[in-house]
Short mmCIF file of C-alpha atoms in Angstrom, two decimals:
data_model
loop_
_atom_site.label_atom_id
_atom_site.label_comp_id
_atom_site.label_asym_id
_atom_site.label_seq_id
_atom_site.Cartn_x
_atom_site.Cartn_y
_atom_site.Cartn_z
CA MET A 1 -26.13 58.51 66.50
CA VAL A 2 -29.58 57.39 65.42
CA PHE A 3 -28.57 53.79 64.74
CA THR A 4 -26.45 53.62 67.91
CA ALA A 5 -29.48 54.63 69.96
CA LEU A 6 -31.57 52.06 68.08
CA ALA A 7 -29.02 49.30 68.77
CA LEU A 8 -28.91 50.17 72.46
CA SER A 9 -32.70 50.01 72.62
CA SER A 10 -32.96 46.46 71.25
CA VAL A 11 -30.50 43.62 70.57
CA ARG A 12 -32.26 42.85 67.28
CA PHE A 13 -30.80 46.05 65.73
CA VAL A 14 -27.15 45.41 66.64
CA GLY A 15 -26.49 43.75 63.27
CA THR A 16 -27.93 46.75 61.46
CA TRP A 17 -25.77 49.05 63.58
CA VAL A 18 -22.62 47.10 62.62
CA TRP A 19 -23.24 47.61 58.89
CA ILE A 20 -24.04 51.30 59.34
CA ALA A 21 -21.22 52.04 61.79
CA ALA A 22 -18.38 50.09 60.14
CA PRO A 23 -17.26 52.72 57.56
CA PHE A 24 -17.49 55.58 60.06
CA VAL A 25 -15.61 53.70 62.79
CA ALA A 26 -12.96 52.54 60.28
CA ARG A 27 -12.41 56.12 59.05
CA ASP A 28 -12.17 57.48 62.60
CA LEU A 29 -9.70 54.77 63.64
CA ALA A 30 -7.54 55.49 60.58
CA GLU A 31 -7.48 59.21 61.42
CA LEU A 32 -6.69 58.43 65.06
CA LEU A 33 -3.78 56.13 64.16
CA GLU A 34 -2.29 58.83 61.94
CA ARG A 35 -1.98 61.10 64.99
CA ILE A 36 -0.56 58.42 67.34
CA PRO A 37 3.08 57.35 66.88
CA VAL A 38 2.59 53.59 66.72
CA PRO A 39 4.81 51.11 64.84
CA ARG A 40 3.55 50.50 61.35
CA PRO A 41 3.57 46.93 59.99
CA ARG A 42 6.17 46.45 57.28
CA ALA A 43 4.43 43.53 55.60
CA ALA A 44 2.92 43.98 52.18
CA LEU A 45 -0.65 45.21 52.03
CA GLY A 46 -1.85 41.81 50.78
CA VAL A 47 -0.24 40.04 53.73
CA GLN A 48 -1.80 42.54 56.13
CA SER A 49 -5.21 41.90 54.58
CA VAL A 50 -4.85 38.14 54.97
CA LEU A 51 -3.84 38.56 58.62
CA VAL A 52 -6.83 40.78 59.33
CA LEU A 53 -9.17 38.28 57.65
CA ALA A 54 -7.61 35.43 59.64
CA LEU A 55 -8.05 37.39 62.88
CA GLY A 56 -11.70 38.06 62.00
CA ALA A 57 -12.27 34.37 61.29
CA LEU A 58 -10.63 33.42 64.59
CA VAL A 59 -12.92 35.77 66.50
CA ALA A 60 -16.01 34.46 64.67
CA TRP A 61 -15.07 30.76 64.89
CA PRO A 62 -16.76 30.00 68.25
CA GLU A 63 -20.00 31.51 66.95
CA TRP A 64 -19.80 29.55 63.71
CA MET A 65 -19.37 26.32 65.68
CA ARG A 66 -22.51 26.74 67.79
CA PRO A 67 -24.59 23.55 67.36
CA ASP A 68 -27.86 25.45 67.72
CA LEU A 69 -26.95 27.91 64.93
CA PRO A 70 -25.22 26.01 62.12
CA PHE A 71 -23.31 28.10 59.63
CA GLY A 72 -25.46 29.13 56.68
CA VAL A 73 -28.60 30.98 55.75
CA ALA A 74 -31.92 29.14 56.04
CA ILE A 75 -35.32 29.24 57.69
CA ASP A 76 -35.52 26.84 60.63
CA PRO A 77 -38.33 24.40 59.73
CA ALA A 78 -39.25 24.14 63.42
CA THR A 79 -40.37 27.79 63.42
CA TYR A 80 -43.36 27.41 61.09
CA PRO A 81 -46.06 24.71 60.73
CA GLY A 82 -45.11 23.48 57.25
CA ALA A 83 -45.78 19.75 57.75
CA ALA A 84 -48.97 20.45 59.73
CA CYS A 85 -50.27 22.56 56.84
CA ASP A 86 -49.35 19.73 54.45
CA PHE A 87 -51.60 17.49 56.56
CA ILE A 88 -54.41 20.07 56.48
CA ALA A 89 -54.18 20.37 52.71
CA ALA A 90 -53.89 16.62 52.09
CA HIS A 91 -56.99 15.79 54.14
CA GLY A 92 -59.22 18.70 53.12
CA ILE A 93 -59.47 20.23 56.59
CA ARG A 94 -61.33 23.55 56.62
CA GLY A 95 -63.11 25.58 59.23
CA ARG A 96 -62.64 28.14 61.96
CA MET A 97 -59.00 27.86 63.05
CA LEU A 98 -57.35 28.92 66.29
CA ASN A 99 -53.62 29.56 65.88
CA ASP A 100 -50.60 31.09 67.57
CA PRO A 101 -50.07 34.69 66.37
CA HIS A 102 -46.59 34.03 64.96
CA HIS A 103 -48.03 31.28 62.74
CA GLY A 104 -50.68 33.60 61.32
CA GLY A 105 -48.53 35.01 58.55
CA TYR A 106 -47.48 31.60 57.30
CA LEU A 107 -51.07 30.29 57.36
CA ALA A 108 -52.28 33.27 55.33
CA TYR A 109 -49.42 32.85 52.86
CA ARG A 110 -49.82 29.10 52.59
CA PHE A 111 -53.60 28.93 52.04
CA TRP A 112 -54.31 32.18 50.21
CA PRO A 113 -56.91 32.76 48.77
CA ASP A 114 -58.83 29.89 50.47
CA ARG A 115 -61.15 31.67 52.91
CA GLY A 116 -62.02 28.36 54.54
CA ARG A 117 -58.55 28.21 56.09
CA LEU A 118 -58.07 31.71 57.45
CA PRO A 119 -56.04 32.15 60.64
CA PHE A 120 -57.89 33.41 63.70
CA ILE A 121 -55.17 35.91 64.50
CA SER A 122 -52.36 37.29 62.35
CA SER A 123 -48.67 37.89 62.99
CA GLN A 124 -49.66 41.42 64.04
CA PRO A 125 -52.12 40.74 66.89
CA GLU A 126 -52.57 44.49 67.37
CA TYR A 127 -54.72 44.40 64.21
CA ALA A 128 -57.12 41.89 65.79
CA ARG A 129 -60.24 42.91 67.64
CA PRO A 130 -59.57 43.66 71.33
CA GLU A 131 -61.95 40.91 72.46
CA ASP A 132 -60.07 38.36 70.31
CA ARG A 133 -56.69 39.38 71.72
CA THR A 134 -57.98 39.28 75.28
CA GLY A 135 -59.81 36.01 74.66
CA LEU A 136 -56.67 34.32 73.32
CA LEU A 137 -54.55 35.53 76.23
CA MET A 138 -57.09 34.20 78.72
CA ALA A 139 -57.33 30.88 76.86
CA LEU A 140 -53.57 30.39 77.19
CA VAL A 141 -53.56 30.60 80.98
CA ARG A 142 -57.03 29.60 82.20
CA GLU A 143 -59.17 26.61 81.29
CA ASP A 144 -62.39 28.57 81.70
CA GLY A 145 -60.81 31.20 79.42
CA TRP A 146 -60.36 28.54 76.72
CA ARG A 147 -63.96 27.36 77.18
CA ALA A 148 -65.27 30.92 76.92
CA LEU A 149 -63.28 31.66 73.75
CA ASP A 150 -64.41 28.41 72.09
CA GLU A 151 -68.01 29.01 73.09
CA ARG A 152 -67.88 32.41 71.40
CA CYS A 153 -65.96 31.34 68.27
CA ARG A 154 -66.61 27.57 68.03
CA PHE A 155 -63.31 26.47 66.52
CA ASP A 156 -63.13 23.49 64.18
CA VAL A 157 -59.32 23.38 64.07
CA VAL A 158 -56.62 24.27 66.60
CA LEU A 159 -53.01 24.68 65.39
CA LEU A 160 -50.57 25.59 68.14
CA GLU A 161 -46.82 25.63 68.68
CA ARG A 162 -45.68 22.39 70.34
CA ASP A 163 -42.98 24.00 72.47
CA GLN A 164 -45.20 25.69 75.04
CA ASP A 165 -44.14 28.79 76.91
CA PRO A 166 -43.93 28.07 80.67
CA ALA A 167 -47.03 30.21 81.25
CA ASP A 168 -48.97 28.66 78.32
CA SER A 169 -51.25 25.74 79.28
CA LEU A 170 -53.71 25.72 76.35
CA LEU A 171 -52.47 22.36 75.00
CA ASP A 172 -52.90 20.91 78.49
CA PHE A 173 -56.47 22.24 78.56
CA LEU A 174 -57.12 20.66 75.16
CA ASP A 175 -55.85 17.30 76.45
CA ARG A 176 -58.71 17.42 78.95
CA ASP A 177 -61.29 18.60 76.40
CA PRO A 178 -63.09 15.53 74.97
CA ARG A 179 -64.39 17.54 72.01
CA PHE A 180 -60.95 17.76 70.36
CA ALA A 181 -58.50 15.12 69.14
CA LEU A 182 -54.79 15.39 68.32
CA VAL A 183 -54.23 14.20 64.73
CA PHE A 184 -50.79 15.57 63.86
CA ALA A 185 -47.72 16.70 65.81
CA ASP A 186 -44.10 17.56 65.13
CA ASP A 187 -41.50 19.92 66.61
CA ALA A 188 -43.13 22.95 64.98
CA ALA A 189 -46.83 22.52 65.72
CA GLU A 190 -49.65 20.31 66.95
CA LEU A 191 -52.94 20.01 65.11
CA LEU A 192 -56.19 19.20 66.90
CA ILE A 193 -59.62 18.94 65.27
CA ARG A 194 -63.17 18.91 66.61
CA ARG A 195 -64.36 15.30 66.82
CA GLU A 196 -67.94 15.88 65.68
CA ARG A 197 -66.80 17.97 62.71
CA PHE A 198 -64.25 15.45 61.35
CA PRO A 199 -65.26 11.99 62.63
CA ALA A 200 -63.55 10.04 59.82
CA LEU A 201 -60.23 11.84 60.30
CA VAL A 202 -60.43 11.37 64.06
CA ALA A 203 -61.03 7.63 63.61
CA ALA A 204 -58.09 7.30 61.22
CA PHE A 205 -55.46 9.65 62.69
CA SER A 206 -56.17 10.54 66.32
CA TYR A 207 -53.54 9.85 68.94
CA ARG A 208 -55.13 7.99 71.82
CA VAL A 209 -52.10 7.56 74.08
CA VAL A 210 -49.59 10.31 73.18
CA PRO A 211 -50.97 13.64 74.44
CA ALA A 212 -50.69 17.16 73.05
CA GLY A 213 -49.71 19.03 76.20
CA ARG A 214 -46.52 19.13 78.20
CA ALA A 215 -48.01 17.92 81.51
CA ARG A 216 -49.42 14.64 80.23
CA ARG A 217 -46.42 14.06 77.97
CA TYR A 218 -44.15 13.97 81.03
CA ALA A 219 -46.67 11.84 82.90
CA LEU A 220 -46.83 9.35 80.03
CA THR A 221 -43.07 8.66 80.18
CA ALA A 222 -43.25 8.09 83.93
CA ALA A 223 -46.30 5.82 83.71
CA ALA A 224 -44.87 3.78 80.83
CA GLU A 225 -41.94 2.66 82.98
CA SER A 226 -44.19 0.38 85.05
CA ASP A 227 -46.87 -0.39 82.44
CA ALA A 228 -45.58 -2.48 79.53
CA ALA A 229 -48.89 -2.39 77.63
CA LEU A 230 -49.02 1.41 77.83
CA ARG A 231 -45.39 1.55 76.72
CA ARG A 232 -46.11 -0.57 73.63
CA ALA A 233 -49.06 1.60 72.67
CA ALA A 234 -47.03 4.78 73.15
CA GLU A 235 -44.14 3.40 71.10
CA ALA A 236 -46.47 2.59 68.19
CA GLU A 237 -47.93 6.10 68.20
CA LEU A 238 -44.53 7.75 68.53
CA ASP A 239 -43.25 5.68 65.60
CA ARG A 240 -46.20 6.95 63.53
CA MET A 241 -45.49 10.50 64.66
CA ILE A 242 -41.81 10.20 63.70
CA SER A 243 -42.72 8.94 60.23
CA SER A 244 -45.17 11.81 59.65
CA SER A 245 -42.66 14.69 59.61
CA PRO A 246 -38.92 15.28 59.03
CA ILE A 247 -38.68 17.37 62.23
CA GLU A 248 -39.52 15.04 65.11
CA ALA A 249 -36.76 15.57 67.68
CA GLY A 250 -39.27 15.62 70.53
CA ALA A 251 -40.92 12.36 69.51
CA SER A 252 -37.55 10.70 68.86
CA HIS A 253 -36.36 11.87 72.28
CA GLN A 254 -39.35 10.34 74.05
CA ARG A 255 -39.18 7.19 71.92
CA GLY A 256 -35.53 6.77 72.92
CA TYR A 257 -36.42 6.84 76.61
CA LEU A 258 -39.10 4.20 76.09
CA ALA A 259 -36.52 2.03 74.30
CA LEU A 260 -34.26 2.42 77.35
CA MET A 261 -37.07 1.00 79.48
CA ASP A 262 -37.23 -1.98 77.10
CA ARG A 263 -33.43 -2.40 77.40
CA ASP A 264 -33.35 -2.04 73.62
CA TRP A 265 -29.92 -0.39 73.57
CA ASP A 266 -29.55 -0.21 69.78
CA GLY A 267 -33.03 1.27 69.38
CA ALA A 268 -32.47 3.77 72.18
CA ARG A 269 -29.19 4.87 70.66
CA ARG A 270 -30.74 5.24 67.19
CA HIS A 271 -33.67 7.35 68.41
CA LEU A 272 -31.61 9.53 70.75
CA GLU A 273 -28.95 10.24 68.13
CA ARG A 274 -31.68 11.17 65.64
CA ALA A 275 -33.14 13.58 68.21
CA LEU A 276 -29.74 15.25 68.57
CA ARG A 277 -29.27 15.55 64.82
CA LEU A 278 -32.53 17.49 64.70
CA ASP A 279 -32.01 19.47 67.92
CA PRO A 280 -28.36 19.42 69.10
CA LEU A 281 -29.16 21.21 72.37
CA LEU A 282 -31.78 18.83 73.78
CA PRO A 283 -30.95 18.43 77.49
CA GLU A 284 -30.19 15.06 79.12
CA VAL A 285 -29.88 13.21 75.79
CA HIS A 286 -26.08 12.91 75.91
CA ASP A 287 -26.52 11.70 79.50
CA ALA A 288 -28.87 8.96 78.27
CA LEU A 289 -26.44 8.07 75.46
CA GLY A 290 -23.75 7.73 78.12
CA PHE A 291 -25.92 5.18 79.90
CA VAL A 292 -26.39 3.31 76.60
CA GLY A 293 -22.63 3.32 76.03
CA MET A 294 -22.06 1.75 79.44
CA ALA A 295 -24.75 -0.87 78.82
CA GLN A 296 -23.18 -1.78 75.46
CA GLY A 297 -19.63 -2.01 76.81
CA ARG A 298 -18.42 1.22 75.17
CA PRO A 299 -17.16 3.10 78.27
CA ARG A 300 -14.99 5.65 76.44
CA ASP A 301 -17.96 6.60 74.26
CA ALA A 302 -19.97 6.93 77.47
CA VAL A 303 -17.36 9.29 78.94
CA ARG A 304 -17.45 11.41 75.78
CA GLU A 305 -21.25 11.68 75.90
CA LEU A 306 -21.37 12.50 79.61
CA GLU A 307 -18.66 15.15 79.33
CA LEU A 308 -20.47 16.67 76.37
CA GLU A 309 -23.63 16.84 78.49
CA CYS A 310 -21.64 18.78 81.10
CA ARG A 311 -20.26 21.23 78.55
CA LEU A 312 -23.60 21.92 76.90
CA HIS A 313 -25.92 21.98 79.90
CA GLY A 314 -23.79 22.06 83.02
CA PRO A 315 -23.20 19.17 85.43
CA SER A 316 -26.38 17.41 86.52
CA PRO A 317 -26.62 15.62 89.89
CA GLY A 318 -24.51 12.46 89.88
CA ILE A 319 -22.96 12.95 86.45
CA PHE A 320 -19.34 12.87 87.66
CA TYR A 321 -20.15 9.65 89.52
CA ARG A 322 -21.40 8.17 86.24
CA ILE A 323 -18.25 9.42 84.47
CA GLY A 324 -16.21 7.68 87.18
CA LEU A 325 -18.07 4.42 86.58
CA ALA A 326 -17.38 4.71 82.86
CA TRP A 327 -13.66 5.34 83.40
CA GLN A 328 -13.55 2.43 85.82
CA GLN A 329 -15.18 0.18 83.21
CA ALA A 330 -12.59 1.42 80.71
CA GLY A 331 -9.79 0.37 83.10
CA ASP A 332 -8.52 3.87 83.88
CA ALA A 333 -8.41 3.97 87.68
CA GLY A 334 -6.78 7.43 87.81
CA CYS A 335 -9.52 9.14 85.80
CA ALA A 336 -12.17 7.23 87.75
CA ARG A 337 -10.77 8.46 91.09
CA ALA A 338 -10.67 12.04 89.79
CA ALA A 339 -14.29 11.84 88.65
CA TYR A 340 -15.50 10.40 91.98
CA ARG A 341 -13.69 13.19 93.82
CA ARG A 342 -15.32 15.81 91.59
CA GLU A 343 -18.71 14.34 92.41
CA LEU A 344 -17.98 14.38 96.14
CA ALA A 345 -16.75 17.98 95.90
CA ARG A 346 -20.13 18.94 94.43
CA ASP A 347 -22.21 16.58 96.58
CA PRO A 348 -20.44 15.33 99.74
CA GLY A 349 -23.53 13.28 100.59
CA ASN A 350 -23.32 11.07 97.48
CA GLN A 351 -22.71 7.76 99.23
CA ALA A 352 -22.42 5.77 95.99
CA ALA A 353 -19.52 7.96 94.83
CA ARG A 354 -17.87 7.72 98.26
CA ASP A 355 -18.18 3.92 98.35
CA SER A 356 -16.88 3.60 94.77
CA LEU A 357 -13.89 5.81 95.54
CA GLN A 358 -13.03 3.91 98.73
CA ALA A 359 -13.32 0.54 96.95
CA LEU A 360 -11.11 1.78 94.11
CA VAL A 361 -8.51 3.15 96.54
CA SER A 362 -8.49 -0.16 98.44
CA ARG A 363 -7.83 -2.11 95.25
CA THR A 364 -5.21 0.20 93.75
CA GLY A 365 -3.49 1.21 96.98
CA ARG A 366 -3.62 4.93 96.03
CA GLY A 367 -4.52 7.51 98.66
CA SER A 368 -8.06 8.91 98.81
#
């Protein structure tokens, strides 16, 4: 009863409940079956055991095949700032450090007993002073909150999770703060240092084009499409970022899109496939690989990528039209017609899909 109530109160305790409940539930089911006249299996006990194990494996198989949770036991390297701390240690960076609370435990473990690299806040923020907790919360959502916290604490180092929460804008604030420079970034964390405190490191390692925050990162990709010089500079910095850490799905993703702008199909494919190896659930990457497949004359590969995008993330606007184009390039008029019709069923106003379907029907003589 206690563990059932605990499991109902929080999903994180369901696994614990299963281990506790299994022997009790098994005993109760056995007693219940003894009272109910049900046919008993006549197979040997060993055969019954194998069948039960096979049934259990069949039930668990979809979960084992999830690309975001590969089978095995390991710590996801994207959940702690391991490579960023390697950079800190290699370059002798010390000083007052601002960090995300869930990185506090790793920082304390990694740099103990070096008091020059203490985290600002630990994994248990309730142990921090109330003004520090409030100051950090305000810094995440308001630029004047960040300025007030830094004025009070004067941070030398800022180490924050790269994947910002939708309500978290601190990295965007830091992009606009000329006192700090981004010197390291991967999927786990971004490291910024105060320029006047570490001038040599800033000169050697700062990123001048690739930003820290989400807002300017999106803006950079859009601006690079029409500015070849900016695109070249961004590609050089992203290549350096990719070489600095084994977990660079985000940088590889962005680098792949810049390669698409260059019409470098092989490079785009290489970077995008690397991004998926590191993060199999990145959205829109299979869609981009479908475009690459079409450009390289591999239409069936393009269909596979586009359909995989649909399965993983749902159909995006125009994706069935693009699948139809791929099937048409592959010479399969029937599948192309079906894809165009699916697109028109979702978006009757898609004139490109309507024109493609009508042209295909005119050529093949099949009804629309």
